[in-house]
XYZ file of C-alpha atoms in Angstrom:
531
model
C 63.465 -23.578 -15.754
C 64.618 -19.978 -16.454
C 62.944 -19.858 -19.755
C 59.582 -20.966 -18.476
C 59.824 -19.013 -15.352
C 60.289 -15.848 -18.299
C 57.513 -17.755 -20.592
C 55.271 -17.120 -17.842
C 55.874 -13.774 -17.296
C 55.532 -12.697 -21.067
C 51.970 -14.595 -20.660
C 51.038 -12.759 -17.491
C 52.023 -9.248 -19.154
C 50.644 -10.177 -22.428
C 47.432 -11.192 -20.502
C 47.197 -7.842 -18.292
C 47.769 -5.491 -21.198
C 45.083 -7.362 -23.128
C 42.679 -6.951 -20.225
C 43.611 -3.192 -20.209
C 42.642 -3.165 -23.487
C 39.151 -4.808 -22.885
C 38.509 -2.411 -20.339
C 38.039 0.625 -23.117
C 40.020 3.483 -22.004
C 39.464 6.268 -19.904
C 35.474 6.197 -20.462
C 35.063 2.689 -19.810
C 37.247 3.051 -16.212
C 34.872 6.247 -15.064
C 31.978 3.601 -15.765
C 33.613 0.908 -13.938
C 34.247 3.299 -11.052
C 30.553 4.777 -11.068
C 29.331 1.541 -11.103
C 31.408 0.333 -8.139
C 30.418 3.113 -6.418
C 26.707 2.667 -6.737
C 27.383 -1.133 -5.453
C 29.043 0.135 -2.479
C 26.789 2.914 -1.604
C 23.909 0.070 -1.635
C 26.130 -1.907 0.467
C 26.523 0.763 3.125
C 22.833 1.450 3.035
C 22.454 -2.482 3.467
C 25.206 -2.445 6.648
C 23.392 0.338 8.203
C 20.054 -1.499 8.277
C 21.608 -4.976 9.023
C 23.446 -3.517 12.220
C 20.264 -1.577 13.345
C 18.891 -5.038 12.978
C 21.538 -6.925 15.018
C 21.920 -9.186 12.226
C 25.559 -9.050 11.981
C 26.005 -12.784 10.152
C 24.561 -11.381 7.255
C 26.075 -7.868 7.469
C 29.389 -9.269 7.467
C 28.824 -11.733 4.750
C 27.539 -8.667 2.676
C 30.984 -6.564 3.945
C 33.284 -9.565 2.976
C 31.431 -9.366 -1.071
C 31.566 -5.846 -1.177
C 35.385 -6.084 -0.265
C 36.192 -8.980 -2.891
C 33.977 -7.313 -5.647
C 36.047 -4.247 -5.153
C 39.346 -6.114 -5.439
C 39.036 -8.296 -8.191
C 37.379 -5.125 -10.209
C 40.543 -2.545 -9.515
C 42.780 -5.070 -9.778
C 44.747 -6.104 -13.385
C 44.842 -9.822 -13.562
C 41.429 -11.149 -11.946
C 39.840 -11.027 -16.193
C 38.026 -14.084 -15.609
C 36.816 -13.413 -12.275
C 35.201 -10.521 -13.477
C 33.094 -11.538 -15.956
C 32.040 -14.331 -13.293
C 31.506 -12.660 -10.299
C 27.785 -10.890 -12.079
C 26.740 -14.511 -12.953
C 27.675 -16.005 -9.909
C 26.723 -13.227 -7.527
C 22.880 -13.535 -8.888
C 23.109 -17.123 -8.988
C 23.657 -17.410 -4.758
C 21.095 -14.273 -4.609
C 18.391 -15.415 -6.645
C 18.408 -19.242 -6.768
C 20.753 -20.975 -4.072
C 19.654 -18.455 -1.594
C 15.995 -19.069 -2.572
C 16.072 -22.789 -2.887
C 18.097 -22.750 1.081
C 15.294 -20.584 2.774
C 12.532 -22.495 1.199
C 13.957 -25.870 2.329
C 14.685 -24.591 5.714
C 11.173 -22.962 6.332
C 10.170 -26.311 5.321
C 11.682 -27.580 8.539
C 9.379 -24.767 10.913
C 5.945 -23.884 11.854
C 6.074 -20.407 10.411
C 2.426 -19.781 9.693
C 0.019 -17.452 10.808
C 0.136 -17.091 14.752
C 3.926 -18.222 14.189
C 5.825 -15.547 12.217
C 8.256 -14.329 14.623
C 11.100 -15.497 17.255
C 9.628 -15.646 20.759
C 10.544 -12.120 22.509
C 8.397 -10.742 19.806
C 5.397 -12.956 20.386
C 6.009 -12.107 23.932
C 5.963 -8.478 23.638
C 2.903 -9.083 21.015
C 0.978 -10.982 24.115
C 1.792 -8.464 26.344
C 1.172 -5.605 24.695
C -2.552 -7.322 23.475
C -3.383 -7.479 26.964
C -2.166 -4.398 28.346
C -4.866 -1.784 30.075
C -4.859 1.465 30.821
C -3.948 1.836 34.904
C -6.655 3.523 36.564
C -5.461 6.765 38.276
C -2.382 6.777 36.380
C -0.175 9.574 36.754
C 0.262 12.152 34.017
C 4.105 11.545 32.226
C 4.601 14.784 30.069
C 6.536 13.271 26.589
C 7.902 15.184 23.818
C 7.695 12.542 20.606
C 11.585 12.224 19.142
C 13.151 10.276 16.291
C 16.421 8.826 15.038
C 17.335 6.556 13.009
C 15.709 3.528 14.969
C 12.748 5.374 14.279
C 10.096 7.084 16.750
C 10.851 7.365 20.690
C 9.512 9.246 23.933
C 11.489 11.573 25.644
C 9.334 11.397 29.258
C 9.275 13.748 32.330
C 8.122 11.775 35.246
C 5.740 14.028 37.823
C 9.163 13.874 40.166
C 10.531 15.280 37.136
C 13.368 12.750 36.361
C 14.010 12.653 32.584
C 14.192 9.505 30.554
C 14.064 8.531 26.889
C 13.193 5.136 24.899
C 11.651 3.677 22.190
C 9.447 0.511 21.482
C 12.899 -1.550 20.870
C 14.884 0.396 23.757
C 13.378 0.542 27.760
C 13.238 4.523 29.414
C 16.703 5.282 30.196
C 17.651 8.369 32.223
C 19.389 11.485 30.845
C 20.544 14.515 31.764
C 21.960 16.658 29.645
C 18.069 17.503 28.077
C 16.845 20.535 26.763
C 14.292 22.184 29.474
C 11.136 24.240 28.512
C 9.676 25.060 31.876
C 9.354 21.466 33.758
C 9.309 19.650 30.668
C 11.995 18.477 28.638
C 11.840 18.876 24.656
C 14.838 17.781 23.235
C 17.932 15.606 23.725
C 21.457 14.943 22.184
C 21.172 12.085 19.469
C 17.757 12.809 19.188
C 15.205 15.283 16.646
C 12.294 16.481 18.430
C 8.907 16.415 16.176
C 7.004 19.417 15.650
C 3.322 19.951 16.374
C 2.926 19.576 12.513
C 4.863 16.720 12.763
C 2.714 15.092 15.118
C -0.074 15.498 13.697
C 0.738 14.207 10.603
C 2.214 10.688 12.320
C -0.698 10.601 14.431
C -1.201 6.854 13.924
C 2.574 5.666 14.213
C 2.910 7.653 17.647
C -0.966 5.977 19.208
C 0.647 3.022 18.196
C 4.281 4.100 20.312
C 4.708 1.827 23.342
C 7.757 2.486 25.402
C 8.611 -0.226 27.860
C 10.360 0.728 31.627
C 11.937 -1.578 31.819
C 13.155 -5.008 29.871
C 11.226 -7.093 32.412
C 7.838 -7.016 30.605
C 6.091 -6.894 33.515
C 6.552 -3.666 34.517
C 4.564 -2.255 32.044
C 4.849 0.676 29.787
C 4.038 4.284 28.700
C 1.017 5.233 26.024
C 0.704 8.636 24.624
C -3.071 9.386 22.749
C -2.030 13.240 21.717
C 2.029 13.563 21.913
C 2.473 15.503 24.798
C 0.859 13.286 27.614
C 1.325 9.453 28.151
C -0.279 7.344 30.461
C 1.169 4.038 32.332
C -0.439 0.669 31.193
C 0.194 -2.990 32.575
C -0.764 -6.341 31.128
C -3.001 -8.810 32.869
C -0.480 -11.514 31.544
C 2.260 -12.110 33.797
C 5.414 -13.819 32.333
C 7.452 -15.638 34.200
C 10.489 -16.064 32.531
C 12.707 -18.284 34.675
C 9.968 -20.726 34.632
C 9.138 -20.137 31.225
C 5.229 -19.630 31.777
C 2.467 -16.822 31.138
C -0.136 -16.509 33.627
C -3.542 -14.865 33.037
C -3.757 -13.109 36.162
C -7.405 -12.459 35.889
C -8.200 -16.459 35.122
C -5.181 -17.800 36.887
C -4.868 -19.831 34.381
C -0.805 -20.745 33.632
C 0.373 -21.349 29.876
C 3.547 -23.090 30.113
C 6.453 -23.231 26.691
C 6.260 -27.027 26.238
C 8.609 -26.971 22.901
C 5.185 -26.341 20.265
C 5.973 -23.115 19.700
C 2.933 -21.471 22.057
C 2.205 -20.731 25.704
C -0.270 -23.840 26.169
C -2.384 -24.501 28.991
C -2.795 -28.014 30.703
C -5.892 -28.175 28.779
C -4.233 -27.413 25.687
C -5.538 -24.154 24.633
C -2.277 -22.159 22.789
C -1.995 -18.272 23.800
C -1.283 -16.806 19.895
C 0.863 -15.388 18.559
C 3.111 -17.889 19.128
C 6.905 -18.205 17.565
C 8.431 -19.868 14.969
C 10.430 -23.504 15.777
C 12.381 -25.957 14.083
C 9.871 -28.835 13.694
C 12.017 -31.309 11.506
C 10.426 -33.177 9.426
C 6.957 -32.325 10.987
C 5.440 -30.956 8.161
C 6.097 -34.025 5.837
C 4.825 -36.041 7.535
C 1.414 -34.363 8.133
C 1.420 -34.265 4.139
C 1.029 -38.044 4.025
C -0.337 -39.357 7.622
C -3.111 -36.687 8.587
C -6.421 -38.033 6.040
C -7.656 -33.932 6.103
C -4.397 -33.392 3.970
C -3.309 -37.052 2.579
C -6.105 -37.841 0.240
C -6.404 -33.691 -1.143
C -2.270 -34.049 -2.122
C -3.245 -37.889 -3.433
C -6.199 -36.495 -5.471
C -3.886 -33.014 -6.537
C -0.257 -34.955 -7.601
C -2.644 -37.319 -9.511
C -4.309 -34.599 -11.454
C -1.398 -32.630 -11.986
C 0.737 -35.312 -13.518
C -2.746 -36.385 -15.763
C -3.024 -32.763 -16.489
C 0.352 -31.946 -17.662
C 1.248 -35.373 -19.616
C -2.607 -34.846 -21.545
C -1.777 -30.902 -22.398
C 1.956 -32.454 -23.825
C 0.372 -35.429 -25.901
C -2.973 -33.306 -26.544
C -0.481 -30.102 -27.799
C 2.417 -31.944 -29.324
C -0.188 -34.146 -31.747
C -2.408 -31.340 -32.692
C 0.888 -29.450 -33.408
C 2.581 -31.897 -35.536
C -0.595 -32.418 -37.143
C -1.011 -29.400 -38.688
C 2.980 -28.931 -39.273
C 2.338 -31.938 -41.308
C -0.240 -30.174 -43.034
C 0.900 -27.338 -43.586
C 4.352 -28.346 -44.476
C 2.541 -30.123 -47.543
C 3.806 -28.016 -50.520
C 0.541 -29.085 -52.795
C -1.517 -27.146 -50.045
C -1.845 -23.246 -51.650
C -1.912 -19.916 -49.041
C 0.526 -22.240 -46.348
C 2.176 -18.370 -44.955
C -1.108 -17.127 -44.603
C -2.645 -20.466 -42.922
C 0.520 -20.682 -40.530
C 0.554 -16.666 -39.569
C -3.776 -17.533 -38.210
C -1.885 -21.079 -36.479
C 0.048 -19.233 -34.195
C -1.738 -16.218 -33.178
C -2.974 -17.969 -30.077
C 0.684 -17.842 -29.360
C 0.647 -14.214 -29.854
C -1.652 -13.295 -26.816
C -0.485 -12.908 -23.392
C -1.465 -16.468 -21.759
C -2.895 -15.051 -18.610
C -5.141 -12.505 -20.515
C -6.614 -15.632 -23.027
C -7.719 -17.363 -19.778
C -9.357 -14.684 -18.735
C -11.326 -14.458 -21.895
C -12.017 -17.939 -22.076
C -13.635 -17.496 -18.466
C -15.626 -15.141 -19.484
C -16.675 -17.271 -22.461
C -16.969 -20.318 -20.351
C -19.271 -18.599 -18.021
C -22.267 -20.493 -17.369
C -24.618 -17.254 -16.569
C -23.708 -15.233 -19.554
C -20.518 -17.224 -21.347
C -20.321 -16.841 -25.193
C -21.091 -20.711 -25.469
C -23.841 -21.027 -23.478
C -25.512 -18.225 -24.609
C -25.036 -18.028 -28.425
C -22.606 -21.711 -29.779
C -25.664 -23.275 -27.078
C -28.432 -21.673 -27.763
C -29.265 -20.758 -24.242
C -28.084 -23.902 -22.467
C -26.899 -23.217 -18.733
C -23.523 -25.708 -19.082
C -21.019 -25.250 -15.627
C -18.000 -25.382 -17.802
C -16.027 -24.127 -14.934
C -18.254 -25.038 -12.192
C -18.643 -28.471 -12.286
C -15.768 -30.803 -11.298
C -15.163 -32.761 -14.514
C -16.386 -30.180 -17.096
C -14.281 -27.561 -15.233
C -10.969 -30.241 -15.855
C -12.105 -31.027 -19.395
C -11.909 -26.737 -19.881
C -8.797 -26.562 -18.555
C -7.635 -28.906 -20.541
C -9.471 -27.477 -23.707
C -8.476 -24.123 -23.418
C -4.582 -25.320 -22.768
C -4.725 -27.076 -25.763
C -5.519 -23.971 -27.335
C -2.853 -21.826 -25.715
C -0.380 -24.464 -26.529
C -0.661 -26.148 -29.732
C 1.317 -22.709 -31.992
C 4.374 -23.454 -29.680
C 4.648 -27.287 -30.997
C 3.321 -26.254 -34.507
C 5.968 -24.138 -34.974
C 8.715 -26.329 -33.624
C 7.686 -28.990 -35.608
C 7.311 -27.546 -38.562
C 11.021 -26.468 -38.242
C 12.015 -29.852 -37.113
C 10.494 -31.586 -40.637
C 12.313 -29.246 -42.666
C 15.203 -30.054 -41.488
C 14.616 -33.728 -42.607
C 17.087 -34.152 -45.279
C 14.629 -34.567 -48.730
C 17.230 -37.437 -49.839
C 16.412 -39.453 -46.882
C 12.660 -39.670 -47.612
C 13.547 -40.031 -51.359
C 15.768 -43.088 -50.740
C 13.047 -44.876 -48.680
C 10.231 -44.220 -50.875
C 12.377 -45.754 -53.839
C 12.730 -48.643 -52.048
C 9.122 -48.817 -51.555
C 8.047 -47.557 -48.635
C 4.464 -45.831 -47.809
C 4.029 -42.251 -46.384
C 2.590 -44.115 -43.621
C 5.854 -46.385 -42.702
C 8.064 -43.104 -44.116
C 6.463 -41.675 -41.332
C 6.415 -43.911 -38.516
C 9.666 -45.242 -39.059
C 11.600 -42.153 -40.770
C 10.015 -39.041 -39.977
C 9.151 -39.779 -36.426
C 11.844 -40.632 -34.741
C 14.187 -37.981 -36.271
C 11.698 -35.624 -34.846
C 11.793 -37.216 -31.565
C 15.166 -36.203 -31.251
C 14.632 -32.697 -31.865
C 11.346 -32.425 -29.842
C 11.545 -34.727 -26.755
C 13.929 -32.191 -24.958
C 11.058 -29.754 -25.592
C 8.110 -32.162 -25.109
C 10.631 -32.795 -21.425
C 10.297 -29.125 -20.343
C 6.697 -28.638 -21.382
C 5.999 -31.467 -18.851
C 7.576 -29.499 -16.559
C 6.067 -26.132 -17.457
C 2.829 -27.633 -16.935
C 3.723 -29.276 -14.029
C 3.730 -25.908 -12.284
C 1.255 -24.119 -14.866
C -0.256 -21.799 -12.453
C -1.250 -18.851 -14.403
C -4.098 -20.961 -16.593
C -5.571 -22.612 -13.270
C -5.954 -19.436 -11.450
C -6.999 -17.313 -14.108
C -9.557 -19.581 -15.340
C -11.038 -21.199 -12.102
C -8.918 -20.330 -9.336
C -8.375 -23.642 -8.620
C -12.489 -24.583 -7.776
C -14.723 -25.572 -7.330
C -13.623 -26.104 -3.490
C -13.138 -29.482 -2.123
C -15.155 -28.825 1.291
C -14.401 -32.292 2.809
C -10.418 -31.122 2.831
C -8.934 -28.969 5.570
C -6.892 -26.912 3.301
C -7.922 -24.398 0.605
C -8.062 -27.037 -1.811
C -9.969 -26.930 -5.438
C -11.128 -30.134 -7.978
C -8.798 -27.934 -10.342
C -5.641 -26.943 -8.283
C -2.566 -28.385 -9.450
C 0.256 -29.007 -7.047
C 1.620 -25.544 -7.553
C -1.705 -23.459 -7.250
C -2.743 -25.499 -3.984
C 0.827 -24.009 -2.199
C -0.381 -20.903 -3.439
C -3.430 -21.194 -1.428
C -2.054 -23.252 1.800
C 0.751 -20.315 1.986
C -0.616 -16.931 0.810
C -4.902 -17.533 0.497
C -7.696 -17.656 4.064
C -7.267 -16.942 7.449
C -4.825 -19.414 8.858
C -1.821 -19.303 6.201
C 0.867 -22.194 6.651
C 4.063 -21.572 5.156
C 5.661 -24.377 6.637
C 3.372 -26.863 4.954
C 3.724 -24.951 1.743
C 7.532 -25.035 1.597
C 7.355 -28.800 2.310
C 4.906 -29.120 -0.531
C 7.426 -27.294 -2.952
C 9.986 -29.556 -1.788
C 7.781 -32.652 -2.607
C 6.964 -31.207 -6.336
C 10.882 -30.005 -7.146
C 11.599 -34.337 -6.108
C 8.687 -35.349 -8.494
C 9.760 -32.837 -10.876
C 13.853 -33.644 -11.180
C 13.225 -37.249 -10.846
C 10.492 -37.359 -14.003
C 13.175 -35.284 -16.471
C 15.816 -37.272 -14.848
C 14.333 -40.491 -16.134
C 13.003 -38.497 -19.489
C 16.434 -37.668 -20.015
C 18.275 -40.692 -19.356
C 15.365 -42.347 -21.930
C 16.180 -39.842 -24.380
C 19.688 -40.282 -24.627
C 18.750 -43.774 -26.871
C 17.400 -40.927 -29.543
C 20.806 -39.311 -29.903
C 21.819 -42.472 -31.801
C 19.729 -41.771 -34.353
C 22.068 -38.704 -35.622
């Protein structure tokens, strides 16, 4: 027991000194500690902002890293935890993070008219609302900022002193700095200059300070930065009863759990606020008809679109490999340099080109390959698919010449030797031989170029943004959009931008996606036998 006890020991020493000796010396320690301290001077900067914020979940979450990156870097014995923690720090950042929000906005109604909690959309109806009180006394205000950003500090006519910001209501103070009857500066506070001023002109017109946190009470304008005027909204909120009245209509918007102030009529006050709405926003994907049949029509193309660019690519590929890998045929280096040039070009710059050429006013084909002709390549539904389709064939074909070309030369010569003794043709040497050993080098490739296609959403919006537009749908929705470049559009394209429906599209096409190379893979695996 004493030996191993010492074993151990003589492992955990030899272990440390060889990690000292990975780290490099004196030069390689200043790095380490220069690089530590950038990481914790962007973590401060991160904490301030966070706690300005009040979001103190994820300021403490970013705390608690900072704290264990720190240890396991200055300590001796945490070697593999510190080649992991890089890996694994961008791997919650930049994918589990990502794939959590998108699934939970999935779950809301955060589109346009509902991007924020519901004191915001409050304030937002208020403050849209508000007007100018006639005959309203004269506040003198001297603009100040910290680090919240802009505030007032007000002297009332009775000449009481207060200070606030858009975030924070007029508080009183005393301890100001007086010029005459009008105060100009306060502790914890930097007073702007007349330069100043006029150089934030349009933050400071846009400055409303609140009285009080009861919206109602209304709050202080300023149009030049040294006078401010009261206004009041002609919406009354009532917030024990959870209503907004329109006291010029008397009409009463009540919260009844949508999201909006809605009247018994059903007309929403916007902006409303973002809600959990479950699974909400599935099921308008497959029971409202405006939405069903354009996602029908869409997954179908997309799924025809991406297995014809794989079979359409992969067999014009091989073809030529075939060809080209004949060693009768003379200039094969030069032949296969021209094959993959297509490859060479930036793919989002060739579809550009090709729309140009494609165009029916003035396109290269119409005008000179046609004579004249006036063809909608990218206009009409079905000639706009068969482009797509065309010109992706022509982006993709190099990649699959190239790997297989490498994949038959690494068919052993002996092999095709052997069958052709026993009498095979090139045509079963082929089929029964050459084939399938390719298979198993390609169909992991010909897998992920299913899925690269699947959500191939540089060619369709560089070449015809997804049109021509289905009018008949009720979202942005093109004969051309694949499932990718119609979330593009629902979430980020017109005037009434749905990010809820979006997300709960992307969740729809990562299921079609992982359960297509699920099943691709699990066919595959009868391949591997082959070797």
């Amino acid at each position: 027991m004493t030996d191993r006890v010492v074993q151990t020991s003589k492992r955990s020493k030899q272990a440390a000194r060889i990690a000292d000796a990975a780290s490099g010396g004196i030069r390689m320690i200043l790095l380490k500690i220069v690089l530590l301290g950038i990481v914790d001077a962007i973590a401060v900067y991160a904490l301030f902002v966070l706690a300005l914020s009040d979001e103190w979940l994820i300021a403490s979450l970013v705390a608690v890293v900072t704290l264990v990156v720190n240890w396991i870097y200055f300590s001796k014995r945490k070697l593999p935890a510190k080649y992991l923690t890089p890996g694994v720090l961008f791997l919650i950042v930049f994918q589990i993070f990502v794939i959590g929000y998108t699934g939970y906005i999935g779950f809301t109604n955060y589109s346009t008219g509902h991007n924020s909690d519901k004191a915001q959309a409050i304030d937002a109806l208020m403050s849209s609302a508000r007007e100018r009180v006639p005959d309203s006394p004269t506040y003198k205000v001297t603009i100040v900022e910290n680090l919240e950003g802009l505030g007032m500090l007000v002297t009332a006519p009775d000449g009481e002193v207060s200070v606030g910001s858009s975030e924070h209501p007029l508080s009183s103070v005393r301890n100001a700095t007086m010029d005459g009857d009008k105060a100009v500066a306060v502790d914890g506070y930097t007073s702007l200059s007349f330069q100043d001023v006029l150089q934030r002109q349009g933050d400071i017109v846009g400055l409303e300070v609140p009285f009080s946190d009861d919206p109602n009470d209304g709050s202080l304008r300023t149009p030049d930065g040294s006078s401010a005027y009261v206004y009041t909204s002609s919406l009354v909120y009532d917030e024990q009863a959870g209503t907004m009245t329109d006291a010029s209509s008397g009409t009463v918007y009540s919260d009844t759990g949508t999201g909006a102030f809605t009247s018994s009529d059903g007309e929403e006050l916007l902006p409303g606020w973002r809600i959990t709405v479950g699974f909400d926003n599935f099921a308008r994907a497959f029971t409202e008809d405006s939405i069903r049949e354009p996602l029908i029509n869409v997954t179908i193309w997309t799924i025809v679109f991406a297995l014809l660019s794989v079979a359409s690519t992969f067999f014009l590929g091989l073809f030529l490999a075939i060809v080209f890998n004949d060693k009768r045929m003379k200039g094969r280096k030069f032949y296969r340099i021209a094959m993959i040039l297509p490859y060479a070009f930036p793919a989002f710059l060739s579809a550009l080109v090709w729309a140009g050429m494609l165009s029916e006013s003035f396109g290269f084909v119409n005008q000179v390959l046609l004579g004249g002709a006036s063809i909608p390549w990218l206009t009409d539904p079905f000639l706009a698919k068969v482009s797509i389709l065309f010109v992706n064939l022509w982006l993709g074909f190099p990649y699959m010449f190239l790997v297989a070309t490498g994949a038959l030369q690494s068919i052993p010569d002996d092999v095709v030797e052997a069958a052709t003794v026993d009498g095979a043709k090139p045509w079963q040497v082929f089929r029964l031989i050459k084939m399938p050993l390719l298979l198993v080098t390609m169909a992991p490739i010909l897998i992920s170029s299913f899925a690269f296609n699947f959500n191939n959403f540089n060619l369709i919006y560089m070449l015809t943004g997804g049109g021509p537009r289905d009018a008949a749908a009720s979202v942005n929705v093109g004969a051309t959009d694949i499932l990718i470049s119609m979330v593009y559009k629902v979430a980020f394209t017109g005037q009434l931008r749905d990010y809820g429906l979006a997300s709960a599209f992307t969740i729809i096409i990562f299921i079609l996606v992982a359960t297509i190379s699920i099943v691709s893979f699990r066919q595959t695996k009868a391949l591997e036998e082959l070797n």
